[in-house]
Amino acid sequence: MILMTTPIHLIYAGGTFGSHGTPLSPLPADVFLPILTERLAEQNYHIRVLDNDVIKDSSTLTPTEFVHFYRIILDAYATGVRRFVLLTGTDTLSFLAAFLAHALADLPDISLVITGSMQPLFIPELVDYQINKDSDAWTNLSDALGVASKHTGVYVQFYHKSLIANNTQKINSQIHDAFDGVVATFDNANHHAVPSTAIEHKINELANLQTRASTTHIHAIYALPNATDILAQSISQAAANACAIILIGYGAGNLPSSLAIIHAIDDAIARGVRIICTTMCPFGGTNSNYAAGAWQYEHGIWAAGTLSIAGIYGQALWLSLNDKLSDTHWTITP
């Protein structure tokens, strides 16, 4: 428990944290938030809730909703709010966190911590909303509030770990220790940074971002030991309406090579589609040590290095919405 004098603004977006019933589904804000805020007040947490009407299972989130949460944060920032905690579902938590990390990178005085839980805060079967003592929800929220009260930056907080928001990944679908990524090394050099002059421009661009979000498509293609024509067809089909393709290769980013695959890649890149190669392995990242991986980079594919799939998606989405995905000076941010 910590005593907070500066309020932290909470955004409740649904997810397992606020879910109830069998099967689980997110409780409405007018049911869940009064109970949650009362519990937080009992523990001396100074919390204010930001209005949000997008409350759902995070597996159904799209770029349009990502921009929606970005708008909520920007609007609050413009009124002087600097400290935020966002509660969302774990399925797309890493994707949303990576997007927001890039979207808010030029606001040096902001504190945003994204968290959720693997078990709901309340016992699902009980109608009187009793706290689930086996849940990780309260611990994750308490830790997130602590980080938001002390540090600037954008982070994911989960199972006592503070992770850099632009490079995390959900690696387990069952246990509390469900996320991995780059552990945050806190630097409070910007703790008293002046408000960013970028805010007016960012707010003016919101309408354009929301319009583009509805037509922005990023595809992922998973390498499987099929005939090479299958991979070539998948790339060609994805390139028809994608702004970016994430190729999820073997090992260090290895992929089969054929004339059909090379032609599909060359054609996609010529059409302005950015292709980024990553690996299906949860750890280790990509490299060009093997001929089976190195050949693709001669055709304009970019290597993700140690950046997670969610991290690639979040960065690519932000750049695409800002019409910067084709910028030849863009590099993957690990």
Short mmCIF file of the C-alpha atoms (twelve columns), coordinates in Angstrom:
data_MODEL
# 
_entry.id   MODEL 
# 
loop_
_atom_site.group_PDB 
_atom_site.id 
_atom_site.type_symbol 
_atom_site.label_atom_id 
_atom_site.label_alt_id 
_atom_site.label_comp_id 
_atom_site.label_asym_id 
_atom_site.label_seq_id 
_atom_site.Cartn_x 
_atom_site.Cartn_y 
_atom_site.Cartn_z 
_atom_site.pdbx_PDB_model_num 
ATOM 1   C CA . MET A 1   0.000   0.000   0.000   1 
ATOM 2   C CA . ILE A 2   1.263   3.488   -0.839  1 
ATOM 3   C CA . LEU A 3   -0.176  6.920   -0.113  1 
ATOM 4   C CA . MET A 4   -0.669  8.926   -3.293  1 
ATOM 5   C CA . THR A 5   -1.145  12.689  -3.304  1 
ATOM 6   C CA . THR A 6   -1.228  13.090  -7.091  1 
ATOM 7   C CA . PRO A 7   -4.146  11.213  -8.649  1 
ATOM 8   C CA . ILE A 8   -3.500  8.487   -11.160 1 
ATOM 9   C CA . HIS A 9   -6.096  8.288   -13.904 1 
ATOM 10  C CA . LEU A 10  -7.420  4.810   -14.581 1 
ATOM 11  C CA . ILE A 11  -8.738  3.535   -17.900 1 
ATOM 12  C CA . TYR A 12  -10.784 0.353   -17.665 1 
ATOM 13  C CA . ALA A 13  -10.966 -1.476  -21.005 1 
ATOM 14  C CA . GLY A 14  -12.283 -4.855  -19.890 1 
ATOM 15  C CA . GLY A 15  -10.337 -8.086  -20.157 1 
ATOM 16  C CA . THR A 16  -9.929  -10.845 -17.599 1 
ATOM 17  C CA . PHE A 17  -9.220  -8.336  -14.823 1 
ATOM 18  C CA . GLY A 18  -12.830 -7.170  -14.691 1 
ATOM 19  C CA . SER A 19  -14.474 -10.324 -15.995 1 
ATOM 20  C CA . HIS A 20  -17.117 -12.337 -14.188 1 
ATOM 21  C CA . GLY A 21  -19.428 -15.287 -14.715 1 
ATOM 22  C CA . THR A 22  -19.064 -18.601 -16.543 1 
ATOM 23  C CA . PRO A 23  -17.782 -18.327 -19.190 1 
ATOM 24  C CA . LEU A 24  -15.921 -15.141 -18.294 1 
ATOM 25  C CA . SER A 25  -16.888 -11.834 -19.870 1 
ATOM 26  C CA . PRO A 26  -15.970 -8.242  -18.889 1 
ATOM 27  C CA . LEU A 27  -18.279 -6.518  -16.420 1 
ATOM 28  C CA . PRO A 28  -19.770 -3.176  -17.521 1 
ATOM 29  C CA . ALA A 29  -17.941 -0.127  -16.213 1 
ATOM 30  C CA . ASP A 30  -20.903 1.037   -14.106 1 
ATOM 31  C CA . VAL A 31  -20.861 -2.290  -12.268 1 
ATOM 32  C CA . PHE A 32  -17.140 -2.936  -11.957 1 
ATOM 33  C CA . LEU A 33  -15.603 0.496   -11.383 1 
ATOM 34  C CA . PRO A 34  -17.560 1.601   -8.290  1 
ATOM 35  C CA . ILE A 35  -16.484 -1.565  -6.493  1 
ATOM 36  C CA . LEU A 36  -12.891 -1.270  -7.658  1 
ATOM 37  C CA . THR A 37  -12.514 2.409   -6.770  1 
ATOM 38  C CA . GLU A 38  -14.030 1.822   -3.335  1 
ATOM 39  C CA . ARG A 39  -11.470 -0.912  -2.675  1 
ATOM 40  C CA . LEU A 40  -8.658  1.329   -3.887  1 
ATOM 41  C CA . ALA A 41  -9.801  4.213   -1.679  1 
ATOM 42  C CA . GLU A 42  -9.766  1.892   1.328   1 
ATOM 43  C CA . GLN A 43  -6.079  1.319   0.606   1 
ATOM 44  C CA . ASN A 44  -5.374  5.075   0.248   1 
ATOM 45  C CA . TYR A 45  -4.903  5.018   -3.510  1 
ATOM 46  C CA . HIS A 46  -5.833  8.374   -5.051  1 
ATOM 47  C CA . ILE A 47  -7.550  7.334   -8.282  1 
ATOM 48  C CA . ARG A 48  -9.697  9.040   -10.860 1 
ATOM 49  C CA . VAL A 49  -11.426 7.161   -13.655 1 
ATOM 50  C CA . LEU A 50  -11.411 8.343   -17.259 1 
ATOM 51  C CA . ASP A 51  -14.563 7.751   -19.289 1 
ATOM 52  C CA . ASN A 52  -14.253 4.909   -21.772 1 
ATOM 53  C CA . ASP A 53  -17.007 3.139   -23.667 1 
ATOM 54  C CA . VAL A 54  -14.817 0.452   -25.283 1 
ATOM 55  C CA . ILE A 55  -14.939 -2.384  -22.762 1 
ATOM 56  C CA . LYS A 56  -14.495 -5.823  -24.265 1 
ATOM 57  C CA . ASP A 57  -12.395 -8.938  -24.480 1 
ATOM 58  C CA . SER A 58  -9.076  -7.750  -25.841 1 
ATOM 59  C CA . SER A 59  -9.034  -10.455 -28.521 1 
ATOM 60  C CA . THR A 60  -11.595 -8.332  -30.384 1 
ATOM 61  C CA . LEU A 61  -9.598  -5.081  -30.370 1 
ATOM 62  C CA . THR A 62  -8.629  -3.530  -33.714 1 
ATOM 63  C CA . PRO A 63  -6.513  -0.523  -34.778 1 
ATOM 64  C CA . THR A 64  -9.609  1.639   -34.436 1 
ATOM 65  C CA . GLU A 65  -9.786  0.825   -30.716 1 
ATOM 66  C CA . PHE A 66  -6.042  1.351   -30.347 1 
ATOM 67  C CA . VAL A 67  -6.486  4.910   -31.621 1 
ATOM 68  C CA . HIS A 68  -9.513  5.295   -29.324 1 
ATOM 69  C CA . PHE A 69  -7.370  4.653   -26.227 1 
ATOM 70  C CA . TYR A 70  -4.667  6.927   -27.602 1 
ATOM 71  C CA . ARG A 71  -7.298  9.679   -27.919 1 
ATOM 72  C CA . ILE A 72  -8.456  9.217   -24.309 1 
ATOM 73  C CA . ILE A 73  -4.884  9.607   -23.076 1 
ATOM 74  C CA . LEU A 74  -4.138  12.615  -25.301 1 
ATOM 75  C CA . ASP A 75  -7.319  14.422  -24.300 1 
ATOM 76  C CA . ALA A 76  -6.499  13.927  -20.621 1 
ATOM 77  C CA . TYR A 77  -2.874  14.935  -21.152 1 
ATOM 78  C CA . ALA A 78  -4.037  18.206  -22.731 1 
ATOM 79  C CA . THR A 79  -5.856  19.030  -19.469 1 
ATOM 80  C CA . GLY A 80  -2.735  18.448  -17.367 1 
ATOM 81  C CA . VAL A 81  -3.059  14.751  -16.515 1 
ATOM 82  C CA . ARG A 82  0.292   12.958  -16.574 1 
ATOM 83  C CA . ARG A 83  -0.155  9.614   -14.785 1 
ATOM 84  C CA . PHE A 84  -2.202  6.774   -16.227 1 
ATOM 85  C CA . VAL A 85  -2.883  3.079   -15.666 1 
ATOM 86  C CA . LEU A 86  -4.676  1.169   -18.417 1 
ATOM 87  C CA . LEU A 87  -6.441  -2.094  -17.530 1 
ATOM 88  C CA . THR A 88  -6.933  -4.331  -20.546 1 
ATOM 89  C CA . GLY A 89  -7.072  -7.982  -21.536 1 
ATOM 90  C CA . THR A 90  -3.883  -9.974  -21.891 1 
ATOM 91  C CA . ASP A 91  -4.487  -11.348 -25.404 1 
ATOM 92  C CA . THR A 92  -3.578  -8.097  -27.153 1 
ATOM 93  C CA . LEU A 93  -2.010  -6.265  -24.218 1 
ATOM 94  C CA . SER A 94  1.485   -6.393  -25.745 1 
ATOM 95  C CA . PHE A 95  0.220   -5.168  -29.122 1 
ATOM 96  C CA . LEU A 96  -1.625  -2.207  -27.608 1 
ATOM 97  C CA . ALA A 97  1.288   -1.408  -25.305 1 
ATOM 98  C CA . ALA A 98  3.766   -1.325  -28.192 1 
ATOM 99  C CA . PHE A 99  1.483   0.934   -30.212 1 
ATOM 100 C CA . LEU A 100 1.032   3.366   -27.320 1 
ATOM 101 C CA . ALA A 101 4.754   3.349   -26.545 1 
ATOM 102 C CA . HIS A 102 5.499   4.648   -30.048 1 
ATOM 103 C CA . ALA A 103 2.487   6.961   -30.118 1 
ATOM 104 C CA . LEU A 104 3.488   8.658   -26.855 1 
ATOM 105 C CA . ALA A 105 7.260   8.603   -27.305 1 
ATOM 106 C CA . ASP A 106 7.456   12.376  -27.770 1 
ATOM 107 C CA . LEU A 107 5.660   13.139  -24.486 1 
ATOM 108 C CA . PRO A 108 8.602   12.843  -22.075 1 
ATOM 109 C CA . ASP A 109 6.670   13.726  -18.925 1 
ATOM 110 C CA . ILE A 110 3.947   11.086  -19.266 1 
ATOM 111 C CA . SER A 111 3.589   7.973   -17.103 1 
ATOM 112 C CA . LEU A 112 1.517   5.156   -18.574 1 
ATOM 113 C CA . VAL A 113 1.448   1.622   -17.219 1 
ATOM 114 C CA . ILE A 114 -0.532  -1.080  -19.022 1 
ATOM 115 C CA . THR A 115 -1.566  -4.111  -17.006 1 
ATOM 116 C CA . GLY A 116 -4.193  -6.812  -16.685 1 
ATOM 117 C CA . SER A 117 -4.459  -10.204 -15.033 1 
ATOM 118 C CA . MET A 118 -4.604  -13.901 -15.759 1 
ATOM 119 C CA . GLN A 119 -7.401  -14.417 -13.240 1 
ATOM 120 C CA . PRO A 120 -10.311 -12.052 -12.573 1 
ATOM 121 C CA . LEU A 121 -10.371 -9.777  -9.561  1 
ATOM 122 C CA . PHE A 122 -13.685 -11.274 -8.376  1 
ATOM 123 C CA . ILE A 123 -14.580 -14.937 -7.877  1 
ATOM 124 C CA . PRO A 124 -16.379 -15.686 -11.161 1 
ATOM 125 C CA . GLU A 125 -19.148 -17.908 -9.775  1 
ATOM 126 C CA . LEU A 126 -20.277 -15.646 -6.897  1 
ATOM 127 C CA . VAL A 127 -22.881 -12.992 -7.592  1 
ATOM 128 C CA . ASP A 128 -21.780 -10.690 -4.752  1 
ATOM 129 C CA . TYR A 129 -18.396 -9.861  -6.287  1 
ATOM 130 C CA . GLN A 130 -16.056 -11.232 -3.639  1 
ATOM 131 C CA . ILE A 131 -12.329 -10.690 -4.156  1 
ATOM 132 C CA . ASN A 132 -10.595 -13.707 -5.675  1 
ATOM 133 C CA . LYS A 133 -7.639  -14.323 -3.359  1 
ATOM 134 C CA . ASP A 134 -5.992  -16.594 -5.936  1 
ATOM 135 C CA . SER A 135 -6.029  -13.854 -8.553  1 
ATOM 136 C CA . ASP A 136 -3.032  -11.852 -9.685  1 
ATOM 137 C CA . ALA A 137 -5.267  -8.854  -10.454 1 
ATOM 138 C CA . TRP A 138 -4.833  -6.836  -7.261  1 
ATOM 139 C CA . THR A 139 -1.054  -7.324  -7.181  1 
ATOM 140 C CA . ASN A 140 -0.657  -6.314  -10.815 1 
ATOM 141 C CA . LEU A 141 -2.777  -3.197  -10.325 1 
ATOM 142 C CA . SER A 142 -1.008  -2.215  -7.096  1 
ATOM 143 C CA . ASP A 143 2.391   -2.594  -8.745  1 
ATOM 144 C CA . ALA A 144 1.217   -0.658  -11.807 1 
ATOM 145 C CA . LEU A 145 0.004   2.205   -9.639  1 
ATOM 146 C CA . GLY A 146 3.349   2.241   -7.866  1 
ATOM 147 C CA . VAL A 147 5.275   2.490   -11.130 1 
ATOM 148 C CA . ALA A 148 2.972   5.184   -12.505 1 
ATOM 149 C CA . SER A 149 3.403   7.248   -9.334  1 
ATOM 150 C CA . LYS A 150 7.211   7.221   -9.483  1 
ATOM 151 C CA . HIS A 151 8.424   6.914   -13.063 1 
ATOM 152 C CA . THR A 152 7.922   8.510   -16.437 1 
ATOM 153 C CA . GLY A 153 7.641   6.397   -19.569 1 
ATOM 154 C CA . VAL A 154 5.368   3.701   -20.975 1 
ATOM 155 C CA . TYR A 155 5.556   0.276   -19.333 1 
ATOM 156 C CA . VAL A 156 3.872   -3.085  -19.035 1 
ATOM 157 C CA . GLN A 157 3.520   -4.273  -15.442 1 
ATOM 158 C CA . PHE A 158 2.872   -7.958  -14.862 1 
ATOM 159 C CA . TYR A 159 3.761   -10.487 -12.151 1 
ATOM 160 C CA . HIS A 160 6.137   -8.134  -10.307 1 
ATOM 161 C CA . LYS A 161 7.946   -7.281  -13.555 1 
ATOM 162 C CA . SER A 162 8.169   -3.840  -15.136 1 
ATOM 163 C CA . LEU A 163 8.785   -4.225  -18.865 1 
ATOM 164 C CA . ILE A 164 9.496   -1.750  -21.641 1 
ATOM 165 C CA . ALA A 165 6.156   -1.402  -23.409 1 
ATOM 166 C CA . ASN A 166 7.482   -1.509  -26.973 1 
ATOM 167 C CA . ASN A 167 8.881   -5.029  -26.673 1 
ATOM 168 C CA . THR A 168 6.881   -7.523  -24.631 1 
ATOM 169 C CA . GLN A 169 5.092   -10.757 -25.472 1 
ATOM 170 C CA . LYS A 170 2.552   -13.005 -23.793 1 
ATOM 171 C CA . ILE A 171 4.309   -16.373 -23.536 1 
ATOM 172 C CA . ASN A 172 1.964   -18.434 -21.374 1 
ATOM 173 C CA . SER A 173 -1.814  -18.766 -21.545 1 
ATOM 174 C CA . GLN A 174 -2.337  -20.111 -18.022 1 
ATOM 175 C CA . ILE A 175 0.115   -19.027 -15.320 1 
ATOM 176 C CA . HIS A 176 0.432   -15.661 -13.587 1 
ATOM 177 C CA . ASP A 177 3.954   -15.123 -14.957 1 
ATOM 178 C CA . ALA A 178 2.548   -14.816 -18.454 1 
ATOM 179 C CA . PHE A 179 4.668   -12.057 -20.020 1 
ATOM 180 C CA . ASP A 180 8.280   -11.660 -20.988 1 
ATOM 181 C CA . GLY A 181 10.213  -8.806  -22.498 1 
ATOM 182 C CA . VAL A 182 12.854  -6.177  -21.895 1 
ATOM 183 C CA . VAL A 183 12.973  -5.328  -18.189 1 
ATOM 184 C CA . ALA A 184 12.700  -1.619  -17.489 1 
ATOM 185 C CA . THR A 185 15.730  0.199   -16.152 1 
ATOM 186 C CA . PHE A 186 14.084  3.237   -14.675 1 
ATOM 187 C CA . ASP A 187 15.578  6.597   -15.478 1 
ATOM 188 C CA . ASN A 188 13.795  9.520   -13.896 1 
ATOM 189 C CA . ALA A 189 15.726  12.148  -15.805 1 
ATOM 190 C CA . ASN A 190 12.396  13.214  -17.332 1 
ATOM 191 C CA . HIS A 191 10.446  13.002  -14.098 1 
ATOM 192 C CA . HIS A 192 10.041  16.797  -14.045 1 
ATOM 193 C CA . ALA A 193 10.125  17.303  -17.798 1 
ATOM 194 C CA . VAL A 194 8.159   20.220  -19.175 1 
ATOM 195 C CA . PRO A 195 4.920   19.437  -21.017 1 
ATOM 196 C CA . SER A 196 5.535   18.517  -24.619 1 
ATOM 197 C CA . THR A 197 4.859   21.066  -27.340 1 
ATOM 198 C CA . ALA A 198 3.887   18.116  -29.580 1 
ATOM 199 C CA . ILE A 199 0.467   17.768  -27.976 1 
ATOM 200 C CA . GLU A 200 -1.347  20.277  -30.204 1 
ATOM 201 C CA . HIS A 201 -0.065  18.619  -33.370 1 
ATOM 202 C CA . LYS A 202 -0.922  15.167  -32.047 1 
ATOM 203 C CA . ILE A 203 -4.486  16.178  -31.231 1 
ATOM 204 C CA . ASN A 204 -4.889  17.790  -34.646 1 
ATOM 205 C CA . GLU A 205 -3.811  14.512  -36.274 1 
ATOM 206 C CA . LEU A 206 -6.300  12.344  -34.381 1 
ATOM 207 C CA . ALA A 207 -9.049  12.548  -36.999 1 
ATOM 208 C CA . ASN A 208 -6.638  11.392  -39.716 1 
ATOM 209 C CA . LEU A 209 -5.412  8.527   -37.550 1 
ATOM 210 C CA . GLN A 210 -8.935  7.342   -36.837 1 
ATOM 211 C CA . THR A 211 -9.815  7.408   -40.537 1 
ATOM 212 C CA . ARG A 212 -6.716  5.453   -41.517 1 
ATOM 213 C CA . ALA A 213 -7.142  2.953   -38.683 1 
ATOM 214 C CA . SER A 214 -10.278 1.500   -40.245 1 
ATOM 215 C CA . THR A 215 -8.434  0.587   -43.460 1 
ATOM 216 C CA . THR A 216 -4.993  -0.333  -42.096 1 
ATOM 217 C CA . HIS A 217 -4.121  -4.021  -42.349 1 
ATOM 218 C CA . ILE A 218 -0.999  -5.754  -41.081 1 
ATOM 219 C CA . HIS A 219 -0.755  -9.434  -41.948 1 
ATOM 220 C CA . ALA A 220 1.274   -12.195 -40.315 1 
ATOM 221 C CA . ILE A 221 2.402   -15.287 -42.205 1 
ATOM 222 C CA . TYR A 222 3.603   -18.285 -40.239 1 
ATOM 223 C CA . ALA A 223 6.209   -20.484 -41.915 1 
ATOM 224 C CA . LEU A 224 5.205   -24.151 -42.061 1 
ATOM 225 C CA . PRO A 225 6.881   -27.098 -43.801 1 
ATOM 226 C CA . ASN A 226 4.574   -26.895 -46.805 1 
ATOM 227 C CA . ALA A 227 5.472   -26.735 -50.479 1 
ATOM 228 C CA . THR A 228 7.165   -23.402 -51.227 1 
ATOM 229 C CA . ASP A 229 4.347   -22.338 -53.547 1 
ATOM 230 C CA . ILE A 230 2.076   -22.106 -50.505 1 
ATOM 231 C CA . LEU A 231 4.297   -19.469 -48.888 1 
ATOM 232 C CA . ALA A 232 4.566   -17.572 -52.172 1 
ATOM 233 C CA . GLN A 233 0.770   -17.559 -52.520 1 
ATOM 234 C CA . SER A 234 0.330   -16.387 -48.943 1 
ATOM 235 C CA . ILE A 235 2.690   -13.448 -49.478 1 
ATOM 236 C CA . SER A 236 0.955   -12.441 -52.721 1 
ATOM 237 C CA . GLN A 237 -2.496  -12.673 -51.176 1 
ATOM 238 C CA . ALA A 238 -1.484  -10.675 -48.111 1 
ATOM 239 C CA . ALA A 239 0.176   -7.997  -50.228 1 
ATOM 240 C CA . ALA A 240 -3.138  -7.282  -51.963 1 
ATOM 241 C CA . ASN A 241 -4.391  -5.168  -49.051 1 
ATOM 242 C CA . ALA A 242 -1.625  -5.084  -46.411 1 
ATOM 243 C CA . CYS A 243 0.590   -2.159  -45.508 1 
ATOM 244 C CA . ALA A 244 2.985   -4.564  -43.801 1 
ATOM 245 C CA . ILE A 245 3.614   -8.305  -43.569 1 
ATOM 246 C CA . ILE A 246 5.246   -10.012 -40.615 1 
ATOM 247 C CA . LEU A 247 6.951   -13.213 -41.768 1 
ATOM 248 C CA . ILE A 248 7.275   -15.585 -38.809 1 
ATOM 249 C CA . GLY A 249 10.152  -17.842 -39.762 1 
ATOM 250 C CA . TYR A 250 12.011  -20.753 -38.254 1 
ATOM 251 C CA . GLY A 251 15.016  -20.567 -35.934 1 
ATOM 252 C CA . ALA A 252 16.912  -17.317 -36.462 1 
ATOM 253 C CA . GLY A 253 14.376  -16.144 -39.028 1 
ATOM 254 C CA . ASN A 254 15.050  -18.809 -41.626 1 
ATOM 255 C CA . LEU A 255 12.715  -19.280 -44.580 1 
ATOM 256 C CA . PRO A 256 12.655  -21.552 -47.642 1 
ATOM 257 C CA . SER A 257 13.731  -19.944 -50.891 1 
ATOM 258 C CA . SER A 258 12.247  -20.408 -54.354 1 
ATOM 259 C CA . LEU A 259 11.773  -18.314 -57.462 1 
ATOM 260 C CA . ALA A 260 8.063   -18.041 -56.690 1 
ATOM 261 C CA . ILE A 261 8.726   -16.771 -53.140 1 
ATOM 262 C CA . ILE A 262 11.336  -14.287 -54.357 1 
ATOM 263 C CA . HIS A 263 8.962   -13.006 -57.036 1 
ATOM 264 C CA . ALA A 264 6.161   -12.605 -54.474 1 
ATOM 265 C CA . ILE A 265 8.465   -10.688 -52.108 1 
ATOM 266 C CA . ASP A 266 9.848   -8.434  -54.862 1 
ATOM 267 C CA . ASP A 267 6.339   -7.679  -56.094 1 
ATOM 268 C CA . ALA A 268 5.025   -6.903  -52.606 1 
ATOM 269 C CA . ILE A 269 7.895   -4.560  -51.774 1 
ATOM 270 C CA . ALA A 270 7.558   -2.845  -55.156 1 
ATOM 271 C CA . ARG A 271 3.935   -2.128  -54.199 1 
ATOM 272 C CA . GLY A 272 5.061   -0.421  -50.991 1 
ATOM 273 C CA . VAL A 273 4.375   -3.277  -48.601 1 
ATOM 274 C CA . ARG A 274 6.886   -3.407  -45.760 1 
ATOM 275 C CA . ILE A 275 7.961   -6.992  -44.930 1 
ATOM 276 C CA . ILE A 276 9.588   -7.768  -41.596 1 
ATOM 277 C CA . CYS A 277 10.972  -11.196 -40.730 1 
ATOM 278 C CA . THR A 278 10.897  -12.491 -37.186 1 
ATOM 279 C CA . THR A 279 11.106  -15.926 -35.593 1 
ATOM 280 C CA . MET A 280 8.573   -18.289 -34.083 1 
ATOM 281 C CA . CYS A 281 11.068  -18.927 -31.272 1 
ATOM 282 C CA . PRO A 282 10.145  -16.979 -28.129 1 
ATOM 283 C CA . PHE A 283 13.774  -16.112 -27.376 1 
ATOM 284 C CA . GLY A 284 16.934  -15.350 -29.321 1 
ATOM 285 C CA . GLY A 285 15.628  -13.203 -32.160 1 
ATOM 286 C CA . THR A 286 16.775  -13.207 -35.780 1 
ATOM 287 C CA . ASN A 287 20.173  -13.051 -37.439 1 
ATOM 288 C CA . SER A 288 21.718  -13.663 -40.858 1 
ATOM 289 C CA . ASN A 289 24.123  -16.431 -39.835 1 
ATOM 290 C CA . TYR A 290 22.421  -19.012 -42.040 1 
ATOM 291 C CA . ALA A 291 22.077  -18.883 -45.793 1 
ATOM 292 C CA . ALA A 292 18.483  -20.025 -45.266 1 
ATOM 293 C CA . GLY A 293 17.823  -16.711 -43.566 1 
ATOM 294 C CA . ALA A 294 20.262  -14.300 -45.155 1 
ATOM 295 C CA . TRP A 295 18.926  -14.529 -48.728 1 
ATOM 296 C CA . GLN A 296 15.704  -12.631 -47.952 1 
ATOM 297 C CA . TYR A 297 17.461  -9.479  -46.772 1 
ATOM 298 C CA . GLU A 298 18.938  -9.001  -50.241 1 
ATOM 299 C CA . HIS A 299 15.362  -8.523  -51.449 1 
ATOM 300 C CA . GLY A 300 14.391  -5.761  -49.043 1 
ATOM 301 C CA . ILE A 301 12.991  -7.725  -46.122 1 
ATOM 302 C CA . TRP A 302 13.855  -6.269  -42.739 1 
ATOM 303 C CA . ALA A 303 15.041  -8.370  -39.804 1 
ATOM 304 C CA . ALA A 304 13.211  -7.869  -36.515 1 
ATOM 305 C CA . GLY A 305 16.230  -8.693  -34.396 1 
ATOM 306 C CA . THR A 306 15.029  -9.294  -30.851 1 
ATOM 307 C CA . LEU A 307 11.810  -7.328  -31.256 1 
ATOM 308 C CA . SER A 308 8.702   -9.349  -30.377 1 
ATOM 309 C CA . ILE A 309 5.849   -9.954  -32.800 1 
ATOM 310 C CA . ALA A 310 3.700   -7.587  -30.753 1 
ATOM 311 C CA . GLY A 311 6.488   -5.027  -30.787 1 
ATOM 312 C CA . ILE A 312 6.767   -5.237  -34.577 1 
ATOM 313 C CA . TYR A 313 3.015   -4.844  -34.955 1 
ATOM 314 C CA . GLY A 314 2.772   -1.853  -32.634 1 
ATOM 315 C CA . GLN A 315 5.590   0.018   -34.332 1 
ATOM 316 C CA . ALA A 316 4.400   -0.821  -37.845 1 
ATOM 317 C CA . LEU A 317 0.840   0.233   -37.018 1 
ATOM 318 C CA . TRP A 318 1.892   3.596   -35.601 1 
ATOM 319 C CA . LEU A 319 4.133   4.336   -38.587 1 
ATOM 320 C CA . SER A 320 1.492   3.217   -41.055 1 
ATOM 321 C CA . LEU A 321 -1.170  5.440   -39.492 1 
ATOM 322 C CA . ASN A 322 1.265   8.340   -39.829 1 
ATOM 323 C CA . ASP A 323 2.141   7.416   -43.429 1 
ATOM 324 C CA . LYS A 324 5.766   6.732   -42.486 1 
ATOM 325 C CA . LEU A 325 5.940   2.979   -42.947 1 
ATOM 326 C CA . SER A 326 7.636   3.318   -46.335 1 
ATOM 327 C CA . ASP A 327 10.246  5.720   -44.976 1 
ATOM 328 C CA . THR A 328 13.568  4.181   -45.958 1 
ATOM 329 C CA . HIS A 329 15.137  5.702   -42.846 1 
ATOM 330 C CA . TRP A 330 12.842  3.770   -40.520 1 
ATOM 331 C CA . THR A 331 14.609  1.062   -38.537 1 
ATOM 332 C CA . ILE A 332 13.272  -1.590  -36.215 1 
ATOM 333 C CA . THR A 333 13.428  -0.413  -32.603 1 
ATOM 334 C CA . PRO A 334 14.521  -3.287  -30.312 1 
# 
